[in-house]
Coordinates of C-alpha atoms in Angstrom, one line a residue:
M1 CA 0.2 0.3 -0.2
R2 CA 1.4 3.2 -0.8
I3 CA 0.6 6.1 0.9
A4 CA 1.0 10.2 0.5
I5 CA 1.1 12.5 3.7
I6 CA 1.1 15.9 2.5
A7 CA 0.9 19.4 4.1
T8 CA -0.1 21.6 1.5
Y9 CA 0.5 25.5 1.6
T10 CA -0.2 29.1 -0.1
H11 CA 1.9 32.0 0.7
P12 CA 0.5 35.1 1.9
T13 CA 1.4 36.7 -1.5
R14 CA -0.4 34.7 -3.5
K15 CA 2.1 34.0 -5.5
R16 CA 3.9 30.7 -5.4
V17 CA 6.5 31.1 -3.1
K18 CA 7.9 28.8 -0.7
E19 CA 9.3 29.4 2.6
P20 CA 12.0 26.6 4.6
S21 CA 12.3 28.0 7.6
I22 CA 13.1 26.7 10.5
M23 CA 9.6 25.8 11.9
Q24 CA 7.6 24.0 9.6
S25 CA 4.4 21.9 9.7
S26 CA 5.1 18.4 11.1
V27 CA 1.8 16.5 10.4
P28 CA 2.9 14.3 7.7
E29 CA 5.5 12.8 10.5
L30 CA 2.4 12.4 12.6
I31 CA 0.1 10.5 10.3
A32 CA 3.4 8.8 9.3
G33 CA 3.8 7.4 12.7
L34 CA -0.3 6.4 12.8
C35 CA 0.5 3.7 10.0
P36 CA 1.1 0.3 9.9
P37 CA 4.8 -1.1 9.2
H38 CA 4.1 -2.3 6.0
A39 CA 3.0 1.1 4.1
E40 CA 5.4 2.3 2.0
I41 CA 5.3 6.3 2.7
E42 CA 5.6 9.3 1.2
L43 CA 5.8 13.1 3.0
F44 CA 5.1 16.2 1.2
N45 CA 5.3 19.4 2.7
E46 CA 4.8 22.5 0.3
K47 CA 5.8 25.4 2.3
E48 CA 9.3 23.4 1.1
T49 CA 8.6 21.4 -2.2
D50 CA 6.9 21.3 -4.9
I51 CA 3.7 18.3 -5.1
P52 CA 4.4 15.3 -8.0
L53 CA 0.9 15.8 -9.8
D54 CA 2.0 12.5 -12.1
R55 CA 2.8 10.1 -9.1
H56 CA 0.2 7.7 -7.9
W57 CA -1.1 6.5 -4.2
D58 CA -3.3 4.3 -2.7
L59 CA -4.5 6.5 -0.1
V60 CA -3.7 10.7 0.0
F61 CA -3.5 12.4 3.5
F62 CA -4.3 16.3 3.1
S63 CA -3.6 18.5 6.5
Y64 CA -4.6 22.2 5.4
L65 CA -5.7 25.4 6.8
H66 CA -8.2 27.4 6.6
S67 CA -7.1 29.5 3.4
Y68 CA -5.5 26.5 1.8
Y69 CA -8.9 25.2 1.3
E70 CA -9.0 26.0 -2.2
H71 CA -6.5 24.8 -3.6
T72 CA -6.2 21.6 -1.3
K73 CA -9.4 20.4 -2.7
V74 CA -8.1 21.1 -6.1
L75 CA -5.0 18.4 -5.9
S76 CA -8.1 16.6 -4.2
T77 CA -9.8 16.8 -7.0
L78 CA -6.7 16.0 -9.8
F79 CA -5.9 13.1 -7.4
R80 CA -9.2 11.3 -7.7
Q81 CA -9.6 11.7 -11.4
R82 CA -6.8 9.5 -11.0
G83 CA -8.5 7.0 -9.5
M84 CA -6.6 7.5 -6.2
K85 CA -8.5 8.2 -2.7
T86 CA -7.9 11.3 -0.1
V87 CA -8.7 12.1 2.6
A88 CA -8.8 16.1 5.2
G89 CA -8.3 16.7 8.4
G90 CA -6.8 19.3 10.3
R91 CA -9.8 22.5 11.6
H92 CA -11.0 23.8 9.0
A93 CA -12.0 19.9 8.2
G94 CA -13.6 19.3 10.8
H95 CA -15.2 23.0 11.2
F96 CA -17.1 21.8 7.4
A97 CA -17.3 18.5 7.1
E98 CA -20.2 18.6 4.9
D99 CA -18.6 20.7 2.2
V100 CA -15.4 19.0 2.7
E101 CA -16.6 15.4 2.1
Q102 CA -17.6 17.0 -1.3
Y103 CA -14.0 16.7 -2.5
F104 CA -12.5 14.5 -0.7
D105 CA -13.3 10.6 -0.2
A106 CA -13.2 10.9 4.1
V107 CA -12.7 13.4 6.7
V108 CA -11.3 13.1 10.1
T109 CA -13.4 15.2 12.0
G110 CA -11.2 13.9 15.1
E111 CA -7.9 13.6 17.1
P112 CA -5.7 11.4 14.5
E113 CA -4.3 8.7 17.3
A114 CA -7.9 7.1 17.3
N115 CA -9.1 8.4 13.6
V116 CA -6.4 7.8 11.2
P117 CA -5.0 3.5 12.3
A118 CA -9.3 3.0 11.7
L119 CA -9.1 4.4 8.7
I120 CA -6.4 2.2 6.9
Q121 CA -7.7 -0.6 8.0
D122 CA -11.4 0.6 6.8
F123 CA -9.1 1.4 3.7
E124 CA -7.6 -2.1 3.3
K125 CA -10.9 -4.1 3.9
G126 CA -12.6 -1.7 0.4
Q127 CA -15.3 0.1 3.6
L128 CA -13.6 3.5 3.9
Q129 CA -16.3 5.7 5.6
K130 CA -16.9 8.9 4.8
R131 CA -16.2 10.2 8.4
Y132 CA -14.2 9.1 10.9
S133 CA -15.3 11.2 14.7
R134 CA -13.9 8.6 17.1
P135 CA -13.3 10.7 20.1
S136 CA -9.4 11.3 21.8
L137 CA -7.6 8.7 23.5
G138 CA -5.8 11.1 25.6
A139 CA -2.5 12.9 25.6
A140 CA -0.9 9.6 26.4
A141 CA -1.4 8.0 22.9
I142 CA 0.1 10.6 20.9
Q143 CA 2.4 8.1 19.0
P144 CA 6.4 9.2 18.2
Y145 CA 6.9 10.8 14.9
R146 CA 8.7 9.3 12.0
Y147 CA 11.5 11.9 12.2
D148 CA 13.0 9.5 10.3
L149 CA 11.1 10.4 7.1
I150 CA 12.6 14.4 7.7
D151 CA 14.1 15.3 4.3
Y152 CA 17.0 18.3 5.9
K153 CA 18.8 18.5 2.4
S154 CA 15.4 20.1 1.1
N155 CA 15.0 22.3 4.4
R156 CA 18.4 23.0 5.6
W157 CA 17.5 25.1 8.5
R158 CA 14.9 22.7 9.8
M159 CA 14.6 21.2 13.3
P160 CA 13.0 18.1 14.7
Q161 CA 9.9 18.7 16.7
I162 CA 8.0 17.1 19.7
E163 CA 4.9 17.3 21.0
A164 CA 4.3 17.2 25.0
S165 CA 1.3 19.1 25.0
R166 CA -1.5 20.0 23.0
G167 CA -4.4 22.7 23.5
C168 CA -4.4 26.4 25.9
P169 CA -6.4 26.9 29.4
F170 CA -7.4 30.7 28.1
T171 CA -9.8 31.3 26.2
C172 CA -8.9 34.3 23.8
N173 CA -11.7 35.2 21.7
F174 CA -9.9 34.9 18.4
C175 CA -8.3 31.7 19.0
V176 CA -9.3 28.2 17.3
L177 CA -8.9 26.4 20.6
T178 CA -11.4 28.1 22.5
G179 CA -14.2 26.4 23.2
H180 CA -12.9 22.9 21.0
E181 CA -9.8 21.2 22.2
K182 CA -9.0 21.5 26.5
Y183 CA -5.7 21.5 27.5
R184 CA -3.8 18.3 29.0
F185 CA -0.6 17.0 28.2
R186 CA 1.8 13.7 28.0
P187 CA 3.7 11.6 30.4
V188 CA 7.0 13.6 30.6
A189 CA 9.0 10.1 30.6
Q190 CA 7.4 9.5 27.3
V191 CA 8.9 12.8 26.2
I192 CA 12.1 12.5 27.2
E193 CA 12.1 8.8 26.2
E194 CA 10.7 10.3 22.1
I195 CA 13.7 12.7 22.1
Q196 CA 16.4 10.3 23.3
T197 CA 15.4 7.3 21.4
K198 CA 13.8 8.4 18.0
M199 CA 14.7 12.0 17.8
T200 CA 16.4 12.4 14.2
W201 CA 18.5 15.6 14.1
N202 CA 19.6 18.0 11.5
R203 CA 23.2 17.7 10.4
N204 CA 24.0 20.4 8.4
F205 CA 26.1 23.3 9.2
F206 CA 29.0 21.6 10.7
G207 CA 26.8 20.5 13.4
V208 CA 26.0 24.3 14.5
V209 CA 21.8 23.1 15.0
D210 CA 22.8 19.2 16.1
N211 CA 20.3 18.3 18.9
V212 CA 18.6 21.9 18.4
F213 CA 15.0 21.0 18.1
G214 CA 11.3 22.7 19.0
F215 CA 8.1 22.2 21.0
L216 CA 5.1 21.9 18.9
D217 CA 2.6 23.4 21.1
N218 CA 0.0 25.6 21.3
N219 CA 1.1 27.0 24.9
L220 CA 3.9 24.9 26.3
G221 CA 3.3 26.7 29.7
G222 CA -0.1 25.5 29.7
S223 CA 0.5 24.0 33.4
P224 CA 3.3 25.7 34.7
K225 CA 3.8 22.6 37.3
Y226 CA 3.7 20.2 34.0
L227 CA 6.8 22.6 33.0
R228 CA 8.9 22.3 35.9
E229 CA 8.5 18.6 35.8
L230 CA 9.4 18.7 32.0
C231 CA 12.4 21.3 32.5
E232 CA 13.6 19.5 34.8
A233 CA 13.8 15.9 33.1
L234 CA 15.2 18.2 30.1
I235 CA 18.3 18.9 32.2
P236 CA 20.6 16.1 32.0
L237 CA 20.2 15.6 27.8
K238 CA 21.7 18.8 27.3
K239 CA 19.9 19.6 24.2
I240 CA 18.4 23.3 22.7
W241 CA 15.2 23.8 22.1
G242 CA 12.3 26.8 21.4
C243 CA 8.8 26.7 22.0
A244 CA 6.0 29.0 22.6
L245 CA 4.1 29.8 25.6
T246 CA 2.0 32.7 26.8
F247 CA 3.1 35.7 29.1
N248 CA 1.9 34.6 32.1
I249 CA 5.0 32.1 32.2
L250 CA 7.1 35.0 31.2
K251 CA 6.2 36.7 34.3
D252 CA 7.8 33.6 37.0
E253 CA 11.5 34.5 36.9
A254 CA 12.4 31.2 38.6
L255 CA 10.0 28.9 35.9
V256 CA 12.2 31.5 33.0
K257 CA 15.6 30.2 34.7
L258 CA 14.7 26.8 34.7
M259 CA 13.6 26.5 31.7
A260 CA 17.1 28.6 30.3
Q261 CA 19.2 25.5 32.1
A262 CA 17.2 22.8 31.0
G263 CA 18.5 24.4 27.3
C264 CA 15.3 26.5 25.5
R265 CA 16.8 29.3 23.8
Y266 CA 13.8 31.0 22.0
I267 CA 10.0 31.3 22.8
Y268 CA 7.9 32.5 20.9
T269 CA 4.4 34.8 22.8
G270 CA 1.3 36.2 21.2
L271 CA 1.8 39.5 22.6
E272 CA -0.9 40.5 19.4
S273 CA -0.6 44.4 21.2
L274 CA 0.6 47.1 23.3
N275 CA -2.7 49.0 23.2
P276 CA -4.5 47.5 26.7
D277 CA -8.0 48.5 25.3
S278 CA -7.6 45.9 22.3
I279 CA -6.5 43.2 24.7
K280 CA -9.5 43.6 26.4
S281 CA -11.6 43.5 23.9
M282 CA -9.2 39.8 22.8
N283 CA -10.2 38.4 26.3
K284 CA -6.2 38.1 27.0
G285 CA -6.2 38.8 30.4
Q286 CA -2.8 36.6 30.8
N287 CA -1.1 39.8 29.1
K288 CA 0.5 42.4 31.6
L289 CA 1.6 45.5 29.1
S290 CA 2.5 47.0 32.3
E291 CA 5.1 44.2 32.8
I292 CA 6.8 43.9 29.1
D293 CA 10.3 45.7 29.9
A294 CA 10.5 43.6 32.7
V295 CA 9.9 40.2 31.3
I296 CA 12.1 40.9 27.8
R297 CA 15.0 42.2 29.9
R298 CA 15.1 38.7 32.3
A299 CA 14.5 36.3 29.6
F300 CA 17.4 37.7 27.7
S301 CA 19.5 37.9 30.8
H302 CA 19.1 34.1 31.4
G303 CA 19.8 33.3 27.4
I304 CA 16.7 32.9 26.4
V305 CA 15.4 35.0 23.1
L306 CA 11.9 36.4 22.9
S307 CA 10.1 36.2 20.1
F308 CA 6.7 38.6 19.6
G309 CA 3.7 38.7 17.6
L310 CA 1.8 41.5 16.9
I311 CA -2.0 41.5 15.2
V312 CA -4.1 44.8 13.6
G313 CA -7.5 45.7 13.4
S314 CA -8.5 44.5 17.0
D315 CA -11.6 46.0 18.2
G316 CA -9.2 48.1 20.5
D317 CA -6.9 49.3 17.4
T318 CA -7.2 53.5 16.7
N319 CA -5.6 55.4 13.8
E320 CA -3.6 56.7 16.8
Y321 CA -2.5 53.2 18.6
L322 CA -1.4 52.3 15.4
E323 CA 0.9 55.3 14.5
K324 CA 2.8 55.0 17.6
I325 CA 3.7 51.1 17.5
P326 CA 7.2 51.5 16.3
Q327 CA 7.9 54.4 19.4
Y328 CA 6.5 52.1 21.7
L329 CA 9.1 49.5 20.4
A330 CA 12.1 51.9 20.4
D331 CA 11.2 53.0 23.7
L332 CA 11.5 49.1 25.1
H333 CA 14.5 48.8 22.9
Y334 CA 13.2 45.9 21.5
F335 CA 12.7 44.9 17.8
S336 CA 12.4 40.9 17.7
I337 CA 8.8 40.9 16.1
T338 CA 8.7 37.9 14.2
F339 CA 5.1 37.6 13.3
L340 CA 2.6 40.9 11.9
G341 CA -1.1 39.9 10.8
I342 CA -4.1 41.5 10.8
V343 CA -6.4 39.6 13.2
C344 CA -8.8 37.1 11.6
P345 CA -11.7 35.4 12.8
Y346 CA -11.6 32.0 11.9
P347 CA -15.6 30.8 11.7
E348 CA -14.7 28.4 14.9
T349 CA -14.2 30.9 17.6
P350 CA -16.6 33.7 19.1
F351 CA -14.4 36.6 17.9
F352 CA -16.6 35.6 14.7
R353 CA -19.7 34.6 15.6
E354 CA -20.0 37.9 17.5
L355 CA -18.7 39.5 14.4
Q356 CA -20.9 37.6 12.4
A357 CA -23.9 38.5 14.5
E358 CA -23.1 42.3 14.6
G359 CA -23.4 42.3 10.8
R360 CA -19.3 43.2 11.1
L361 CA -18.2 40.4 8.1
L362 CA -17.0 41.8 5.6
P363 CA -19.3 40.7 2.1
G364 CA -17.7 38.0 -0.5
T365 CA -15.0 36.3 2.4
L366 CA -13.7 33.3 1.1
S367 CA -11.9 30.2 2.7
R368 CA -8.6 32.3 1.0
D369 CA -9.5 35.0 2.9
Y370 CA -9.0 33.4 6.4
D371 CA -4.7 33.5 6.3
G372 CA -4.2 36.2 9.3
Y373 CA -3.3 38.6 6.5
T374 CA -6.4 39.8 5.3
L375 CA -8.9 41.7 7.2
C376 CA -12.2 40.0 6.8
H377 CA -14.3 42.4 8.9
R378 CA -15.1 46.3 10.2
P379 CA -13.3 46.9 13.2
K380 CA -15.3 49.1 15.7
N381 CA -12.7 52.7 15.2
L382 CA -11.0 51.6 12.0
H383 CA -12.1 52.2 8.6
P384 CA -11.1 48.8 6.3
S385 CA -8.4 50.7 4.1
E386 CA -6.6 52.3 7.2
V387 CA -6.1 48.4 8.4
V388 CA -4.6 47.6 5.7
E389 CA -2.5 51.2 5.4
H390 CA -0.8 50.5 8.7
F391 CA -0.2 46.9 8.2
Q392 CA 1.5 47.3 4.9
R393 CA 3.4 51.0 6.7
L394 CA 4.2 48.4 9.7
C395 CA 5.6 45.9 7.8
S396 CA 7.7 47.7 6.0
T397 CA 8.9 49.7 8.7
L398 CA 9.2 46.5 11.9
G399 CA 10.9 44.4 9.4
T400 CA 14.3 46.7 8.2
L401 CA 18.3 45.8 9.0
P402 CA 18.4 49.2 11.1
N403 CA 16.1 47.3 13.1
I404 CA 18.0 44.2 13.1
V405 CA 21.3 45.7 14.5
R406 CA 19.5 47.6 16.9
H407 CA 17.9 44.5 17.8
Y408 CA 21.4 42.3 17.9
G409 CA 23.2 45.2 19.8
S410 CA 20.9 45.9 22.6
K411 CA 21.0 42.2 23.1
L412 CA 24.2 40.5 21.9
M413 CA 26.0 41.4 25.6
M414 CA 23.2 40.3 27.9
S415 CA 23.7 36.8 28.5
D416 CA 26.9 34.2 28.1
M417 CA 24.6 30.9 28.4
P418 CA 25.5 28.0 25.4
R419 CA 24.3 29.0 22.1
Y420 CA 22.4 32.1 23.2
K421 CA 24.3 34.2 20.9
G422 CA 23.5 31.9 18.0
A423 CA 19.9 31.9 18.5
L424 CA 19.8 35.2 18.7
L425 CA 21.5 35.6 15.4
V426 CA 19.1 33.0 14.2
S427 CA 16.1 35.6 14.9
G428 CA 17.2 38.3 12.5
P429 CA 16.3 36.9 9.5
E430 CA 12.6 35.9 11.5
I431 CA 12.7 39.8 11.7
L432 CA 13.2 40.5 8.1
S433 CA 10.4 38.1 7.1
I434 CA 7.5 40.2 7.9
R435 CA 8.2 42.4 4.9
N436 CA 7.5 39.3 3.0
P437 CA 3.7 39.1 3.3
V438 CA 3.6 42.7 1.5
K439 CA 5.6 42.0 -1.9
N440 CA 2.8 41.2 -3.8
K441 CA 2.0 45.3 -4.9
A442 CA -1.5 44.3 -6.6
R443 CA -2.5 43.0 -3.0
R444 CA -5.0 44.4 -1.3
Y445 CA -5.6 42.7 1.6
I446 CA -9.4 43.1 2.1
A447 CA -11.6 40.4 2.0
G448 CA -13.4 39.7 -1.5
Q449 CA -10.9 42.1 -3.2
D450 CA -7.8 40.3 -4.0
A451 CA -7.9 37.0 -6.6
L452 CA -7.0 33.6 -5.7
E453 CA -3.2 31.8 -7.2
E454 CA -3.7 32.0 -10.9
W455 CA -3.2 28.3 -10.9
D456 CA -5.7 27.4 -8.7
A457 CA -8.1 29.9 -9.8
Q458 CA -7.3 28.1 -13.7
Q459 CA -8.3 25.0 -11.6
L460 CA -11.4 25.6 -10.1
E461 CA -12.6 26.7 -13.2
K462 CA -11.5 23.8 -15.4
L463 CA -13.3 21.6 -13.0
G464 CA -16.0 23.0 -12.4
L465 CA -15.7 23.7 -8.8
Q466 CA -16.4 27.1 -6.1
P467 CA -14.6 29.0 -4.0
Q468 CA -15.9 28.1 -0.3
R469 CA -18.2 31.7 0.6
L470 CA -18.2 32.3 4.7
S471 CA -19.8 35.4 4.9

């Protein structure tokens, strides 16, 4: 049995662009770990490489995000026309299962550990079902990823990644986890064993990134007690790692110090806004903006590079606030904003339901527009065109070489922890990357006003398919 597992991708510019960066989707390795030993498996990550359309497999799994749906269903339709069976999974597939079932032979709406093995068994019996929604088996059921199938040659920067937990205990109104996924974590011993015995390492760059990995968790700090136990177990491994977690953990100096001792050199946090009104509108009470300066200095002094994400277009945003963002960051002597996006009302979130009830969703929105770089609603205090103007200006203003130089200069000597300076240097290209989404000057960044990718639009018309309209 030949199986392909594909993570699809479309670039924010809506041009055919690859981004072989450090962090990549690991869903293909996760699914591969649930396949039977006799299966012949091939993995494809479209963010790194193109999908070969002339190949044949018996079964094709697709993992995708909301904004990749049009592209993914084109690929599925082309494969189905050639006799292959296709499967869709992910948050969009789970939320829009009835729509997705039109373009795929099966839809996985539950967690993969309970559903993928059952689906493959049914397929081999010739009894493939249309939908697989078996309940979760719990975090302890997470199987080791197929690290041996990662191709470090196609992406020389990539690192292996692992899950220690799933979900998040907070209820931010724009988050796809809110109301859908409880926080739970794997036994620490299980995580440590996977790192020690299953993980394969990137040997490129003369070993500079050897023994470096990342945690895939939405919030590794969902349980501070669990995070402490995990860090204590990681110390003897002498590995270097990064993660994403929420701002409240950064305020705990003892825990931040322990993370540094355990090998943590990089943390991404969704700061989202420097405006208290915007934070309140997101129900993101764990972010205490008055403590940002102390948090930044503390983390870097312990040898951990912090990376923040900001979004514009929230209901608390004003022209005055958005104009002043560069100055706010300058006052903090901090320039490591590595993600800048437009707040996105994903359909399964409280934010979407609020906007829908108030009639504030923009007309003509497609699933393609829900990418985090396209405005899909009318903010309370801004015209849609103002949000786009601020977004484009901030991408160009913050993602610059002078800001990277300031970032390096202010942080280079703050710690002498091993591998700290290397992690700091890697953060530079991440800062520069926030300019990438605005490189297509033809884009409008307003839902319903940007064309689909040329190839996808041509294929949709040729195959008689319609884009999914969500407004």
